[in-house]
XYZ file of C-alpha atoms in Angstrom:
184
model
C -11.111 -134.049 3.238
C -13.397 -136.754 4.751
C -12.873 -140.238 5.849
C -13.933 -141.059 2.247
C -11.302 -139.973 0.432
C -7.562 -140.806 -0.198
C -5.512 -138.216 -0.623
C -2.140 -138.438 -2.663
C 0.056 -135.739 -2.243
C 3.809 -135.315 -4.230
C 5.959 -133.080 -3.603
C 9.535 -132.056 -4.144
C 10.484 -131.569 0.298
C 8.803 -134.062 2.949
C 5.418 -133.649 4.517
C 4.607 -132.775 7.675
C 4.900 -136.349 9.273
C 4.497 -134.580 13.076
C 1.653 -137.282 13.185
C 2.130 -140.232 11.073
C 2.639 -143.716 12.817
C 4.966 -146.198 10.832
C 3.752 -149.079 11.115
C 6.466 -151.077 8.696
C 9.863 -149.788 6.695
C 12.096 -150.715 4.205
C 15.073 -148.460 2.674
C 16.966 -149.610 0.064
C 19.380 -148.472 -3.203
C 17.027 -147.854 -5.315
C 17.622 -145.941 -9.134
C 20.829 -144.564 -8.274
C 19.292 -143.253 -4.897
C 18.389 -144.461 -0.912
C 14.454 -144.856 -1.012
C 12.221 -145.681 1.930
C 9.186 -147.106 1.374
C 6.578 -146.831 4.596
C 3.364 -148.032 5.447
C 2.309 -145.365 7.780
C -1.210 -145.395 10.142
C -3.149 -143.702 7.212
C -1.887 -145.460 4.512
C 1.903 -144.826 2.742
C 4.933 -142.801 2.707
C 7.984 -143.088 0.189
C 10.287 -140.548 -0.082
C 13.742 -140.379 -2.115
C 15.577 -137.183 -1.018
C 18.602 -136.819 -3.184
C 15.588 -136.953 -6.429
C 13.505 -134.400 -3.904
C 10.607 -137.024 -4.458
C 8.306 -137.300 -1.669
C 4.671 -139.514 -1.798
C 2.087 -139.227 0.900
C -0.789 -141.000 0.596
C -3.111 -141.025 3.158
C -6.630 -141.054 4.587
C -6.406 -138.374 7.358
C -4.010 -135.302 6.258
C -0.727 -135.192 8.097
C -1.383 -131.206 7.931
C -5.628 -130.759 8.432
C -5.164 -127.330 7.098
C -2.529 -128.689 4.406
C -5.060 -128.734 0.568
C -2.973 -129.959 -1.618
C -2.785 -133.458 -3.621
C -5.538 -135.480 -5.240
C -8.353 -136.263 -3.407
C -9.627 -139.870 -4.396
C -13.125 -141.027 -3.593
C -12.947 -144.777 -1.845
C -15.752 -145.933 -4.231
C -15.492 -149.223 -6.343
C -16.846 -147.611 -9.329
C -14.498 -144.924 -10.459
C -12.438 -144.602 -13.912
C -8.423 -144.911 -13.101
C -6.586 -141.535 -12.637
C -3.241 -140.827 -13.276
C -1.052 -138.678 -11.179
C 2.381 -137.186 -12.380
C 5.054 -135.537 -10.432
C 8.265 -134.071 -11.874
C 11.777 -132.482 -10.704
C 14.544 -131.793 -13.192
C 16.115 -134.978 -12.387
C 13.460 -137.498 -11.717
C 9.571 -138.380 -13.029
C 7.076 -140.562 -11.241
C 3.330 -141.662 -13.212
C 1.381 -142.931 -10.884
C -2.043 -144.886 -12.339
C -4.886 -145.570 -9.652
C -6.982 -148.566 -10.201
C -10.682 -148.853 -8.057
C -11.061 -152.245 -7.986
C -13.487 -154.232 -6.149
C -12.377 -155.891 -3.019
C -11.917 -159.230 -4.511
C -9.507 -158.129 -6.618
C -6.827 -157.944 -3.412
C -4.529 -161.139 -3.393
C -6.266 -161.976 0.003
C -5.085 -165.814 -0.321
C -1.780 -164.931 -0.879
C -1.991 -161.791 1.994
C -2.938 -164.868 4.549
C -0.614 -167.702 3.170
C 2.683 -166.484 1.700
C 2.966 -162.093 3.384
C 6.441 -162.416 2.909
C 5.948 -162.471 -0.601
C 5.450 -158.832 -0.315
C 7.695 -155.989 0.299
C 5.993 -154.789 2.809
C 2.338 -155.532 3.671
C -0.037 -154.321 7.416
C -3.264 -155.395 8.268
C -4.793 -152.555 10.152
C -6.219 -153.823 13.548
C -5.459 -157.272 12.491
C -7.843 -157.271 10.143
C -6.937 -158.866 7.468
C -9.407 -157.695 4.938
C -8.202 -154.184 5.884
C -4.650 -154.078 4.100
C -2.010 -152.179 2.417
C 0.701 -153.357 0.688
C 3.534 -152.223 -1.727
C 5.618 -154.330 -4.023
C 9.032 -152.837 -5.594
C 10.011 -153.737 -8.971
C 13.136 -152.510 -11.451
C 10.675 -148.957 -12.158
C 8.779 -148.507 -9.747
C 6.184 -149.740 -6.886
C 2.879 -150.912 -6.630
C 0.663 -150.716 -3.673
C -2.945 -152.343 -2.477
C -5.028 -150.118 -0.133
C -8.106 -152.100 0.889
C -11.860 -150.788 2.490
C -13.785 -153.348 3.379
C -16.475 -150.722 4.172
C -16.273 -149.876 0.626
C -15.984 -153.094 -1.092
C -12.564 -151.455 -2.419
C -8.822 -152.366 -3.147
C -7.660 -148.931 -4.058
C -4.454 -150.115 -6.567
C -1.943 -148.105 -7.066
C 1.216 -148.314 -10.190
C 4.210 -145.837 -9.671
C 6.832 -145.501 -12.661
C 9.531 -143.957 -12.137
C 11.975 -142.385 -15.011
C 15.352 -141.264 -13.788
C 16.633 -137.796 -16.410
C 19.814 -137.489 -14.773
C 21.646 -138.973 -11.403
C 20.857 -136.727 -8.491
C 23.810 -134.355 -7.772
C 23.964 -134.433 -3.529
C 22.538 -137.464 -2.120
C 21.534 -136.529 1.884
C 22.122 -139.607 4.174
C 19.136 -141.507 4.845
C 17.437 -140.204 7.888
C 19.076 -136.844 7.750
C 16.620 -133.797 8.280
C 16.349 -133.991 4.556
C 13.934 -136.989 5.366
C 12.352 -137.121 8.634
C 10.969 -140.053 9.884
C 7.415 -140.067 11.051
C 6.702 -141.518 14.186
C 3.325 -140.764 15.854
C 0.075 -141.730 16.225
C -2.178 -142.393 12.832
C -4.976 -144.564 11.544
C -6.345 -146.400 8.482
């Protein structure tokens, strides 16, 4: 994987997060379950471990050696993708969106941030942004390259079969919490 790509990984137990700085948090009752959404140093993190649902999306691996996900070019002019991850309790479709980078909310990223869930400008740039917004279903998230000309746009659904059976406490070692050093 090269600085060029995004990778989104989903999996049913966390990543390796031995190297992922979080840079802002939010857990909350979410579909029957605790889910923490992160914006982490190389993009995002959002895990729900009673549904065994983890999302890592990110620019450098967590694991260099680690293959697996979807590897998403940062160019402006790709189709969308969609991305599906299942358990026997829980779905997630996730559609990715290459949109140019005037297609980021940038006026209402500089006048009104708390109007998203969470939201980081990388370096204090503030062209260089992720964000994610919650809704009843699901999440949405912004990743932008200025270098690129890109806000990388991002829709998770989320379809619940059947209510998880064991629910581990939120920061148990079900769902460790990443902590070191990252970048965008």
């Amino acid at each position: 994987m090269t600085r060029d790509t995004l990778r989104f990984v989903h999996a049913d137990r966390p990543p390796a997060a031995d190297e992922i700085r979080v840079f802002e948090s939010l857990t909350r009752p979410f579909l029957g379950a605790a889910f923490t959404f992160r914006i982490i140093g190389s993009s995002h993190y959002v895990s729900a471990p009673a549904y065994g649902f983890y999302e890592l999306a990110a620019c450098d691996p967590a694991n260099p050696g680690d293959r697996t996900g979807t590897e998403l070019p940062l160019d402006p002019n790709r189709p969308p993708r969609r991305l599906a991850f299942e358990t026997d309790a829980f779905r997630c479709q996730t559609v990715v969106e290459h949109r140019p980078l005037s297609a980021f909310p940038h006026d209402r990223f500089r006048t009104d941030l708390g109007s998203f869930d969470l939201a980081h400008a990388f370096d204090g740039d503030p062209e260089a942004v992720t964000t994610i917004e919650l809704d009843e279903d699901g999440y949405e998230t912004y990743h932008t390259y200025p270098e690129y000309d890109l806000a990388l746009y991002t829709r998770s659904a989320f379809t619940v079969v059947r209510e998880p059976a064991a629910r581990p406490p939120v920061g148990s070692s079900a769902d460790p919490a990443p902590d070191a050093a990252g970048d965008h």
